[in-house]
Coordinates of C-alpha atoms (C1' of nucleotides) in Angstrom, one line a residue:
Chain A
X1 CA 0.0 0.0 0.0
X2 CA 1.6 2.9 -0.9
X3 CA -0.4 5.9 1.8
X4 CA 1.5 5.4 5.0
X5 CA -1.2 6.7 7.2
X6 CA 0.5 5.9 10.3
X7 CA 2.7 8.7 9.4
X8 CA -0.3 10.8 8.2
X9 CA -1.4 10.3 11.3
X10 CA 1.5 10.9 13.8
X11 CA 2.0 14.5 11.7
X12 CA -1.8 15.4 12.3
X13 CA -1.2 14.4 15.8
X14 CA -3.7 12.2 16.1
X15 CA -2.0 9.3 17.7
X16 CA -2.2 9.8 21.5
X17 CA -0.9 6.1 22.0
X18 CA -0.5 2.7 20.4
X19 CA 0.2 -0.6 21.3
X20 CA 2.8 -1.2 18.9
X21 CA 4.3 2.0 17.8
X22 CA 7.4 0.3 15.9
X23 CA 5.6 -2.4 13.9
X24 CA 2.4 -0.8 13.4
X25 CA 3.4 1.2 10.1
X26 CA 4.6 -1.8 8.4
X27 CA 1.6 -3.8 9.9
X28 CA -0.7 -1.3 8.0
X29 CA 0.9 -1.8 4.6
X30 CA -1.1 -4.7 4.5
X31 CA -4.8 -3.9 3.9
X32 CA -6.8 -4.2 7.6
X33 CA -9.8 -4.1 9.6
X34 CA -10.2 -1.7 11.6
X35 CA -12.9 -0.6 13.9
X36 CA -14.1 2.1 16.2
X37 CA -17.0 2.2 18.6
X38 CA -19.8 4.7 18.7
X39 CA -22.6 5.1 21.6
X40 CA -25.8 5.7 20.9
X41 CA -26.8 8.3 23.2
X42 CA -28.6 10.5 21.2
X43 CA -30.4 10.1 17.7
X44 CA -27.9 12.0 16.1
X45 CA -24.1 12.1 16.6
X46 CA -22.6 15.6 17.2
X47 CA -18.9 17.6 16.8
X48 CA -17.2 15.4 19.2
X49 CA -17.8 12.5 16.6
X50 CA -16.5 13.7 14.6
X51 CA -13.0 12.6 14.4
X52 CA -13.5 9.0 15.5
X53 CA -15.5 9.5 12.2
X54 CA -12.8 11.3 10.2
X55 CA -10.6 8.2 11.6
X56 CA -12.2 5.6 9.8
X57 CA -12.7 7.5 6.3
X58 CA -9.1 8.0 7.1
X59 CA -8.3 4.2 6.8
X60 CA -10.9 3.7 4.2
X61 CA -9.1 5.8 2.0
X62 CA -6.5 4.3 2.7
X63 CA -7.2 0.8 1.8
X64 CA -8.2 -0.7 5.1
X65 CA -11.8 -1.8 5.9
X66 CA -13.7 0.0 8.4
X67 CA -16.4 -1.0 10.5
X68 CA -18.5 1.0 12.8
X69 CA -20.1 -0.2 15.5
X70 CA -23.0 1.1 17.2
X71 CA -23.4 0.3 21.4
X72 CA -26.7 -1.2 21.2
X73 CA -25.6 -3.5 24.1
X74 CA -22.8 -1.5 25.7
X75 CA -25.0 1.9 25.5
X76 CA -27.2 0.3 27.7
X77 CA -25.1 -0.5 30.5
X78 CA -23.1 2.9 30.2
X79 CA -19.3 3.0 29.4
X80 CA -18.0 4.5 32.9
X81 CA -14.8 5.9 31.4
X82 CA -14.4 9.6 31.4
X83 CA -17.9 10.0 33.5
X84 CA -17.7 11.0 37.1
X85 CA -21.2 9.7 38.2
X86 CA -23.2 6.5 38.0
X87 CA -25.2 6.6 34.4
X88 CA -28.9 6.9 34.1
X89 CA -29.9 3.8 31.8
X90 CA -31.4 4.1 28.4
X91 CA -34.2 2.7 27.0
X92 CA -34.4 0.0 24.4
X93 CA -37.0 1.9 22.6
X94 CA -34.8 5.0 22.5
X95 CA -31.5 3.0 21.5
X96 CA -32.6 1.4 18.7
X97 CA -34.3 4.7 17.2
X98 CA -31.0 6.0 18.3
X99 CA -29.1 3.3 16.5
X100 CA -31.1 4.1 13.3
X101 CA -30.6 7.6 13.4
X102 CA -26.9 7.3 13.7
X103 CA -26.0 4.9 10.4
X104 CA -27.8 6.9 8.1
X105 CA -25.2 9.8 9.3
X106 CA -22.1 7.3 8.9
X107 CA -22.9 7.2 5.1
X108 CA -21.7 10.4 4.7
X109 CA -18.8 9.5 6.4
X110 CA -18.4 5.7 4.7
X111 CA -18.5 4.5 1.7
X112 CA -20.1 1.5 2.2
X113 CA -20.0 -0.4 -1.2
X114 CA -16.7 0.0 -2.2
X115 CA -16.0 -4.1 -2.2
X116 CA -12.9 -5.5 -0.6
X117 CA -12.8 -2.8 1.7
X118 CA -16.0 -1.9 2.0
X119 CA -17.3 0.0 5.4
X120 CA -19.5 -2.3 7.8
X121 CA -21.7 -1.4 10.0
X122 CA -22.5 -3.4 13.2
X123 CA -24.7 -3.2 16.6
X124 CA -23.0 -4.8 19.1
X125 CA -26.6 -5.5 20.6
X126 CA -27.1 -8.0 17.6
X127 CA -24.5 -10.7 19.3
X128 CA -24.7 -9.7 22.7
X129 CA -28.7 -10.3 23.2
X130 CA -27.5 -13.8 22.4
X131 CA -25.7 -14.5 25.1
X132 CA -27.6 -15.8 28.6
X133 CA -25.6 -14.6 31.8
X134 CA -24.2 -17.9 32.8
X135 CA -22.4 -18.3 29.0
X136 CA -20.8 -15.0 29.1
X137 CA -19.7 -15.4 32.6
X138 CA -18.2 -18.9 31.7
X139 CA -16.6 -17.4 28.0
X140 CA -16.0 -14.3 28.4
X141 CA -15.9 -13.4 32.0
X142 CA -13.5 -16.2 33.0
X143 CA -10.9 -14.8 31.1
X144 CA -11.0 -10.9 33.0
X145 CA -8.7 -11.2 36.4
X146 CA -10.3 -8.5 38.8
X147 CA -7.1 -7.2 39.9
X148 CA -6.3 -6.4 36.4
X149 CA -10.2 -4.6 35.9
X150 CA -9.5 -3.4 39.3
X151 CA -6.2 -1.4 38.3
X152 CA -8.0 0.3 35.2
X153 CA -8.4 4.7 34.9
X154 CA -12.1 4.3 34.4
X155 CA -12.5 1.7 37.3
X156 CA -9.7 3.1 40.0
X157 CA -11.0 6.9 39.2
X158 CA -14.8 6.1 40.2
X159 CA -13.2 3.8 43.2
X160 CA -11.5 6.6 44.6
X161 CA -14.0 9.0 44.3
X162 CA -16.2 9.0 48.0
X163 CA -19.4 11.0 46.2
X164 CA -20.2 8.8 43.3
X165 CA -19.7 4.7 43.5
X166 CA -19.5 2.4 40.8
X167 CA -22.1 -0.3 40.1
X168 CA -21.6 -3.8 39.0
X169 CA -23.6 -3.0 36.1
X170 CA -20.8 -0.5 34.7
X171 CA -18.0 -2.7 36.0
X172 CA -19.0 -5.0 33.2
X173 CA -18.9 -2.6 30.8
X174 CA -15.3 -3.0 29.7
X175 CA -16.0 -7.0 29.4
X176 CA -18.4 -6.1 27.0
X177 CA -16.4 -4.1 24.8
X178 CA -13.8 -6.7 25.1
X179 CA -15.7 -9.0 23.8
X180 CA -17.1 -7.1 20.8
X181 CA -13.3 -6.8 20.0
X182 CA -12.6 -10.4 20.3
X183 CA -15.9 -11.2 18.3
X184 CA -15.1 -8.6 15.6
X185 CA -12.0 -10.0 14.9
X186 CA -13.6 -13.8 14.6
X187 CA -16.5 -12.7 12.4
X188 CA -14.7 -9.8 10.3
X189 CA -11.1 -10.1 10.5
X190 CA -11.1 -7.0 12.4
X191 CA -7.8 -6.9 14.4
X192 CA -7.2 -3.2 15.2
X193 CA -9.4 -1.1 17.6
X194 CA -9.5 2.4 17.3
X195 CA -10.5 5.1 20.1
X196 CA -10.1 8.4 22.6
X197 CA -7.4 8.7 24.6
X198 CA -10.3 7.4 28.0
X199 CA -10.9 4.2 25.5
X200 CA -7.4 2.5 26.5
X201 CA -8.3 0.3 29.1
X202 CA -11.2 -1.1 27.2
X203 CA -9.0 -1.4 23.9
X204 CA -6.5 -3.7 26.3
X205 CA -9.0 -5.4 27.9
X206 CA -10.3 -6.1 24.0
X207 CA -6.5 -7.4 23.3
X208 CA -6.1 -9.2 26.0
X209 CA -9.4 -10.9 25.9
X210 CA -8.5 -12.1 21.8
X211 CA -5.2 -13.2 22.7
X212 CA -6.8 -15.6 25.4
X213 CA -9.7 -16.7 23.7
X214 CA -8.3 -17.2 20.3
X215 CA -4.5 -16.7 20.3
X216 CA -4.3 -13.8 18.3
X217 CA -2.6 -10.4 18.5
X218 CA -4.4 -7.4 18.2
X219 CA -4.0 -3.7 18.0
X220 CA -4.9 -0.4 19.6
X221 CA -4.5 3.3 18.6
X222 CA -6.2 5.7 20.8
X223 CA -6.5 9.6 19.6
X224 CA -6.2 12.9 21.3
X225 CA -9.3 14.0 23.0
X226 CA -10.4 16.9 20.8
X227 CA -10.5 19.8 23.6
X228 CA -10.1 23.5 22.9
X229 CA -6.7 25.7 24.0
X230 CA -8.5 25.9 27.4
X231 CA -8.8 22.0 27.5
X232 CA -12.7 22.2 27.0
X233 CA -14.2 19.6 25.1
X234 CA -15.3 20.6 21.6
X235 CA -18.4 20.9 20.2
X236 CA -20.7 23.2 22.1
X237 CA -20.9 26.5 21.4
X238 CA -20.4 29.6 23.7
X239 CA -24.3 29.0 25.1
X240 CA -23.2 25.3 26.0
X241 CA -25.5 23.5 23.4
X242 CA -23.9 21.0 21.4
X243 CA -23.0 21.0 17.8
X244 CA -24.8 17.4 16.4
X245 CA -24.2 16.4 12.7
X246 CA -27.9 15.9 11.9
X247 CA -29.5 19.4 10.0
X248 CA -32.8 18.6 12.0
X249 CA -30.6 19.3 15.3
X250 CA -27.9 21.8 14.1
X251 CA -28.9 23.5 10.5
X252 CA -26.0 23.8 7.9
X253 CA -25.9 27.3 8.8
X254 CA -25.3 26.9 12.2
X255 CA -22.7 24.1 11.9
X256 CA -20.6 26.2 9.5
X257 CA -20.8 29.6 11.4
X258 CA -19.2 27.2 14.7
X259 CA -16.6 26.6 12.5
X260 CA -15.7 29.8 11.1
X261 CA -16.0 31.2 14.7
X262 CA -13.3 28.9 15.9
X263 CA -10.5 30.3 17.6
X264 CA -7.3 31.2 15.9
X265 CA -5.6 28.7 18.5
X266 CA -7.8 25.6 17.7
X267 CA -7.9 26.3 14.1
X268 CA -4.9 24.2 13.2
X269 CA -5.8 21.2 15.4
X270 CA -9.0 21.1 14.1
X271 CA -8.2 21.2 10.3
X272 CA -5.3 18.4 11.1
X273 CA -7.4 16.1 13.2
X274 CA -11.1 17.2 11.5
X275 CA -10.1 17.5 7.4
X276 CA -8.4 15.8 4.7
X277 CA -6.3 18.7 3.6
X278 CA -2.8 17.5 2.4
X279 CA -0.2 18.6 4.7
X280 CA 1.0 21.4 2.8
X281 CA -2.3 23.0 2.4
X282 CA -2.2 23.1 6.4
X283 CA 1.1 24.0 6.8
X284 CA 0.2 26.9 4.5
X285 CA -2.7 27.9 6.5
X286 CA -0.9 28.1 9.5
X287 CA 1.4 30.4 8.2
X288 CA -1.4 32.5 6.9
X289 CA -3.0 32.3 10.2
X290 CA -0.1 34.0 11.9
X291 CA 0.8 36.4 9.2
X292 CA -2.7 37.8 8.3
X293 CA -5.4 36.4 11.1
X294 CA -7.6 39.2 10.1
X295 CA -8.5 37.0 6.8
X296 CA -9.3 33.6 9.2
X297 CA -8.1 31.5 6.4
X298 CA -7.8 28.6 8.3
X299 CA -11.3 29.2 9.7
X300 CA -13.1 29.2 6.3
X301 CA -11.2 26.3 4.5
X302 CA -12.4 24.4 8.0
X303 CA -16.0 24.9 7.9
X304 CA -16.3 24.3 4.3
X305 CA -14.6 21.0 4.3
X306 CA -16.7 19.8 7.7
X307 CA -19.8 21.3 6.3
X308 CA -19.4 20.2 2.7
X309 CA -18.9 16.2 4.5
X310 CA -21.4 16.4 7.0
X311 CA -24.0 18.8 4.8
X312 CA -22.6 17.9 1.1
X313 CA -22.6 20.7 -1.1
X314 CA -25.8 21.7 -1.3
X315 CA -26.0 22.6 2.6
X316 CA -22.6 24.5 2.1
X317 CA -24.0 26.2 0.0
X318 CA -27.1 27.1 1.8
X319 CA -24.8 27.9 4.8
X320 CA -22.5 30.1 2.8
X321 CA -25.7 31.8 1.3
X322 CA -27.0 32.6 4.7
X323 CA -23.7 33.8 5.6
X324 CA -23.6 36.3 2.9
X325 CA -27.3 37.8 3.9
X326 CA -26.5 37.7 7.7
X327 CA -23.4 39.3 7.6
X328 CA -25.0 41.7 4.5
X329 CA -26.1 45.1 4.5
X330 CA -29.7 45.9 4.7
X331 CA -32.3 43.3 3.2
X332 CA -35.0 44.1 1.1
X333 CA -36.5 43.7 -2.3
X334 CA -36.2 39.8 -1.8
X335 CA -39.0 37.3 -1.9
X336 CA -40.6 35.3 0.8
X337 CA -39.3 32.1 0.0
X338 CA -36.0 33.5 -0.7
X339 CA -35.6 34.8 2.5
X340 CA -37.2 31.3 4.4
X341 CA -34.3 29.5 2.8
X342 CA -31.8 31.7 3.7
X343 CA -33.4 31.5 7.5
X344 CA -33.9 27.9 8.1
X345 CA -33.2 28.2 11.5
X346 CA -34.5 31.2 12.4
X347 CA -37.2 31.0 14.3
X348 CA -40.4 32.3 12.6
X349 CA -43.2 33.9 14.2
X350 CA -46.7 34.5 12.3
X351 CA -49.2 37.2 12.8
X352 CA -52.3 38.5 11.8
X353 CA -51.5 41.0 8.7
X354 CA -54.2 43.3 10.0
X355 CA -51.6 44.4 13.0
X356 CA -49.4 46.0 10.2
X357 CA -52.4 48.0 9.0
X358 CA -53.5 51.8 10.9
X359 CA -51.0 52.3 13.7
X360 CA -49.1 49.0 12.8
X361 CA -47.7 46.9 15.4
X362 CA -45.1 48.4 18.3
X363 CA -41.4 47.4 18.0
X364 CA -41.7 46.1 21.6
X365 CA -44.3 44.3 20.9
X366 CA -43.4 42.3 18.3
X367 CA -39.4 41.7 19.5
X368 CA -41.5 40.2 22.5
X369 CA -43.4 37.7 20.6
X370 CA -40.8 37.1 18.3
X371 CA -39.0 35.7 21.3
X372 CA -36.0 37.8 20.8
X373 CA -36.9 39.5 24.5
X374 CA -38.1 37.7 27.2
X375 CA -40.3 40.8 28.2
X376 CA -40.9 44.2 26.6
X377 CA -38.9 45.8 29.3
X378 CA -36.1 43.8 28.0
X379 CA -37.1 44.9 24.1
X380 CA -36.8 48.2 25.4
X381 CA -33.5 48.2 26.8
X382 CA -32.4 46.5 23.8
X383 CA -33.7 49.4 21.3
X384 CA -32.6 52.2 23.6
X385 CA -29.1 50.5 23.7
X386 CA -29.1 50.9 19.8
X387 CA -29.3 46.7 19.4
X388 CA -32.2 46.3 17.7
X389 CA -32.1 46.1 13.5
X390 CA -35.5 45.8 11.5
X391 CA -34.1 44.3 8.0
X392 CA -30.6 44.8 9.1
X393 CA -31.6 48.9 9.8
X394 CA -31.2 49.8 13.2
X395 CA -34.0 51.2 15.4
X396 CA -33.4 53.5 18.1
X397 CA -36.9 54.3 18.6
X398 CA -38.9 52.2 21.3
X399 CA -42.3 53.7 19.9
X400 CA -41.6 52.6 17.0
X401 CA -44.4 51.3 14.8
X402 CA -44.2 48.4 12.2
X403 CA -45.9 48.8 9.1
X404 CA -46.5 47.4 5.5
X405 CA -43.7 49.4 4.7
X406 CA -41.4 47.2 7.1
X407 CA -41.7 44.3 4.8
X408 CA -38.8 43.0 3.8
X409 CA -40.5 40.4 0.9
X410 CA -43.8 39.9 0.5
X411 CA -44.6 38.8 4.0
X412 CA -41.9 38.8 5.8
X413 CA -40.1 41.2 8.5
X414 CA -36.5 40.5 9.6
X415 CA -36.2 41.1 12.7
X416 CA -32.5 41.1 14.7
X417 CA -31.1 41.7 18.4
X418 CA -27.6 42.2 18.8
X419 CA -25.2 41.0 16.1
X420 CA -26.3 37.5 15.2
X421 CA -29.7 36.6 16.6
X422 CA -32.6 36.7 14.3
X423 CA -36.4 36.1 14.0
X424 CA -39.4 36.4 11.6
X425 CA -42.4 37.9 12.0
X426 CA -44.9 36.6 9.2
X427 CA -47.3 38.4 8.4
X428 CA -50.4 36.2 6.8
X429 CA -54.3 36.4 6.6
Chain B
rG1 C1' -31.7 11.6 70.2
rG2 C1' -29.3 16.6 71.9
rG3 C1' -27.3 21.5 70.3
rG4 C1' -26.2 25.2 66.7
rG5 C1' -26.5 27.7 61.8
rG6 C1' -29.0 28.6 57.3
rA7 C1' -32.9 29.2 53.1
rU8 C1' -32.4 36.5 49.4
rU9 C1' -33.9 38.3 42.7
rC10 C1' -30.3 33.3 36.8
rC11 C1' -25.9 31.7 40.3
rC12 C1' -22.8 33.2 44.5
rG13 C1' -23.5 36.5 48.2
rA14 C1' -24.6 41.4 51.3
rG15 C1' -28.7 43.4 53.8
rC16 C1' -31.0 42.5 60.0
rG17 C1' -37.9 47.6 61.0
rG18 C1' -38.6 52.6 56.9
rU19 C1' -33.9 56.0 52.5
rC20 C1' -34.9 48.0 49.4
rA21 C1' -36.8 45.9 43.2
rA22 C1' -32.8 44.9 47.4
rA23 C1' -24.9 46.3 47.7
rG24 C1' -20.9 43.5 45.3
rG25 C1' -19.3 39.7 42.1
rG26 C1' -20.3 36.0 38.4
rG27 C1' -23.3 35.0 34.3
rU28 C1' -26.3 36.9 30.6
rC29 C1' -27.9 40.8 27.1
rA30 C1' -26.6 45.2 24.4
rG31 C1' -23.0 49.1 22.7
rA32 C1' -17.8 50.7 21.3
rC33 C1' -13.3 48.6 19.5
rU34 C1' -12.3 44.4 16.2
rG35 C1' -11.0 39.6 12.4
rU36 C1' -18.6 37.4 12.6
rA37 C1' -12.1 36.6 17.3
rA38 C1' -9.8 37.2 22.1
rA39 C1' -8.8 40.9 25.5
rU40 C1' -10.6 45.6 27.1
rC41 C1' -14.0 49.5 28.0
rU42 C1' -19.3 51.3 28.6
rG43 C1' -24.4 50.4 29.7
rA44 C1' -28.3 47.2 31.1
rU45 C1' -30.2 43.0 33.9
rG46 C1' -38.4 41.4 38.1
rG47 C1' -43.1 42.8 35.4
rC48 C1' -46.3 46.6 33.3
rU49 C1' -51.1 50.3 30.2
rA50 C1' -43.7 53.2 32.7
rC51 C1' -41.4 60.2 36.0
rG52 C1' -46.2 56.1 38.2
rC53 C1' -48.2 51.2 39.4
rC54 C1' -47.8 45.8 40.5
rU55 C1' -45.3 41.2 42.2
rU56 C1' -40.6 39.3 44.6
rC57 C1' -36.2 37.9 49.7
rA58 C1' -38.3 29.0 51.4
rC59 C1' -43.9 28.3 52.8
rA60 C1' -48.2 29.8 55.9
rG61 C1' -49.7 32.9 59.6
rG62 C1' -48.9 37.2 63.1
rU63 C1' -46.8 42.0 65.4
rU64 C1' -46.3 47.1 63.3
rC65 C1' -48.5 53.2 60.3
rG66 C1' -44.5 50.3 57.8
rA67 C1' -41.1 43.7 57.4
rA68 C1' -36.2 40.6 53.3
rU69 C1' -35.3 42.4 58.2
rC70 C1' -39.2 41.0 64.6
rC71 C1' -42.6 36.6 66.4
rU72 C1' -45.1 31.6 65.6
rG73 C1' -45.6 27.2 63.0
rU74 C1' -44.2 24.1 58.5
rU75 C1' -40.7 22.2 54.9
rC76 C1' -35.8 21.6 53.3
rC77 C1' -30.4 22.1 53.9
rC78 C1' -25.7 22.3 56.6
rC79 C1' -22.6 21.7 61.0
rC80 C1' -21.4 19.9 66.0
rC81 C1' -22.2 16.3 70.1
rA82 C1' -24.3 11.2 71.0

RNA sequence: GGGGGGAUUCCCGAGCGGUCAAAGGGGUCAGACUGUAAAUCUGAUGGCUACGCCUUCACAGGUUCGAAUCCUGUUCCCCCCA
């Protein structure tokens, strides 16, 4: 195979640890199976999926085979690694719509009909509602010394910790990914596990677990956590809601402005660990970044590539669109559904048309049922303070009045606090 | 079981009979500056039919012209002794 992506890899910085740093590039030359473990917590994965994600195009592209696999069974016990308290327990109901809602997002991700190294998709739930207790205890369980499970981060971290104990139930939880390890490697071949930097006692405990049950040697490559220059996790934004993958959750606008707002310092590890950009391309950026950071380079080239991936190019260009209007001048002369494309997210308010008609409808008013102020008082500090824009004009007055003449298309007012958050107000009947 | 302390507006935390919609900080919102950044600076931050009115200081009563502030009971929290 001619791609090292070992050393693609190392350079992006993507390799926190492995269990085999000196073979492993040579081991890869040979097309592999790889795998990397997703929970299904949610219906929709978000940013901090993203480059487990990225990982196993990665490999794809690179001639190995990936396989995804989806935590039916282990997202209902509750991985305890990296979590400081007991987990709450998740339906069935809600894992398996969970479950659905997360393979169609790994197609965009996958290629899953490209043949010998096609990507695979797998729920873990699928083997492991097979097994009865006193099978997996005698299989599976027989081979896990306590002491060992005893002396793991996840395990020794919850131990020590007086406020928050650790139940059987998640003491399992690292057989069962073991086993999925051991099983993957029987049913697919699969001998390399892929992860975050908190998956490495459950990647062991996978290796461990094959090399007892079936005399095989496996691998392990865990990644960096992807954490922002002040060690936060990424993929919420400033108000501390997460950044998910699916438009229904995050719109294409949304996802792209996160990236172009990133910060000048996580820039270049997010366009190493998060994009395909060749190294030179990167290498370039960062240079542009520190000679001219006005232009945010770096920041653009970003949220296009994750947004063209995650959206495809239709939402990047919807995204880029709305960018143009937001960040625009005034708006006007446009028509209705012109404007609801451009807003997809915004949220839209409708109202009688008669209240633009005689006096037309106060400013406060209407910011207040738009939901841009919790109250009117609030609406009216907001206009006095110069921070409310009708069509991207500000208005300073709070006695303001809107009227027919207010519309920016045919039924539609643009209404905006502060710099970036919008509403509607749709005016109909 | 005995003793002590506490519950204040989004959060922390002052206030201990009128001058209290309640200091200060955090957060949040807005403005200026700027790179749709960071930092910084400024203003705002219970509601309203708005120079006035209404509802807030755990809950329910009471004392008083007047209570977040005093009294009684209730609930919850914390600490100390057993």
């Amino acid at each position: 195979m001619k791609f090292d992506i070992f050393a693609d890899l190392s350079w992006r910085g993507l390799i926190h640890q492995s269990t085999d740093d000196a073979n492993l590039p040579t081991w890869l030359d040979q097309p592999r199976t790889v795998y990397i473990g997703f929970d299904p917590t949610a219906d929709s994965l978000h940013v901090g999926s993203l480059m487990q994600l990225m990982l196993l195009r990665r490999f794809q592209n690179a001639g190995h085979r990936p396989i995804a696999l989806v935590g039916g069974a282990t997202g209902m016990i509750g991985d305890p690694s990296g979590k400081s308290a007991e987990r709450n327990l998740l339906t069935v109901d809600t894992l398996r719509a969970n479950v659905v809602g997360l393979e169609s997002q790994m197609r965009r991700f996958l290629d899953f009909e490209a043949g010998e190294n096609g990507a695979l998709l797998v729920n873990n739930f699928d083997w492991m509602r097979k097994f009865s207790y006193l099978d997996f205890l005698r299989d599976v369980g027989k081979n896990f010394p306590v002491n060992v499970m005893l002396a793991k981060d996840s395990v020794k971290g919850r131990l020590e910790r007086s406020d928050a104990g650790l139940s059987y139930t998640e003491f399992s939880y690292m057989l069962l990914q073991a086993y999925d390890f051991a099983y993957l490697n029987e049913m697919h071949g699969c001998e390399l596990q892929i992860g975050g930097s908190d998956q490495w006692g459950n990647i062991t405990a996978g290796i461990d677990l094959a090399r007892r049950m079936r005399r095989v040697q496996l691998y392990g490559i865990t990644s960096p956590l992807l954490t922002d220059s002040e060690g936060k996790k990424i993929g919420k934004t400033e108000g501390g809601t997460k950044v998910w993958l699916s438009s229904e959750r995050t719109s294409p606008y949304l996802f792209y402005q996160y990236w172009i707002n990133m910060p000048d310092d996580d820039a270049g590890t997010c366009l190493r660990f998060l994009t395909e950009l060749p190294r030179e391309e990167i290498e370039a950026l960062d240079q542009a970044r520190r000679d001219e950071p006005q232009r945010r380079e770096s920041q653009r080239r970003l949220a296009e590539e994750i947004t063209r991936l995650v959206h495809g190019t239709e939402g990047l260009a919807a995204a880029q669109g709305a960018t143009q209007v937001f960040f625009g001048g005034e708006i006007s002369g446009l028509a209705d559904h012109e404007l609801i494309e451009i807003f997809p997210d915004v949220p839209s308010t409708t109202i009688p048309k008669t209240d633009l008609g005689g006096e037309g409808l106060g400013i406060l008013d209407a910011l207040a049922s738009a939901g841009l102020a919790k109250s009117k008082g609030e609406a009216r500090r907001s206009v006095q303070q110069g921070g409310i824009y009708v069509n991207n004009r500000r208005v300073t007055d709070p006695e303001k009045r809107l009227t027919a003449a207010d519309l920016a298309s045919e039924t539609v007012i643009v209404l905006r606090s502060g710099k970036k958050r919008y509403a509607l107000l749709r005016c109909l009947g």
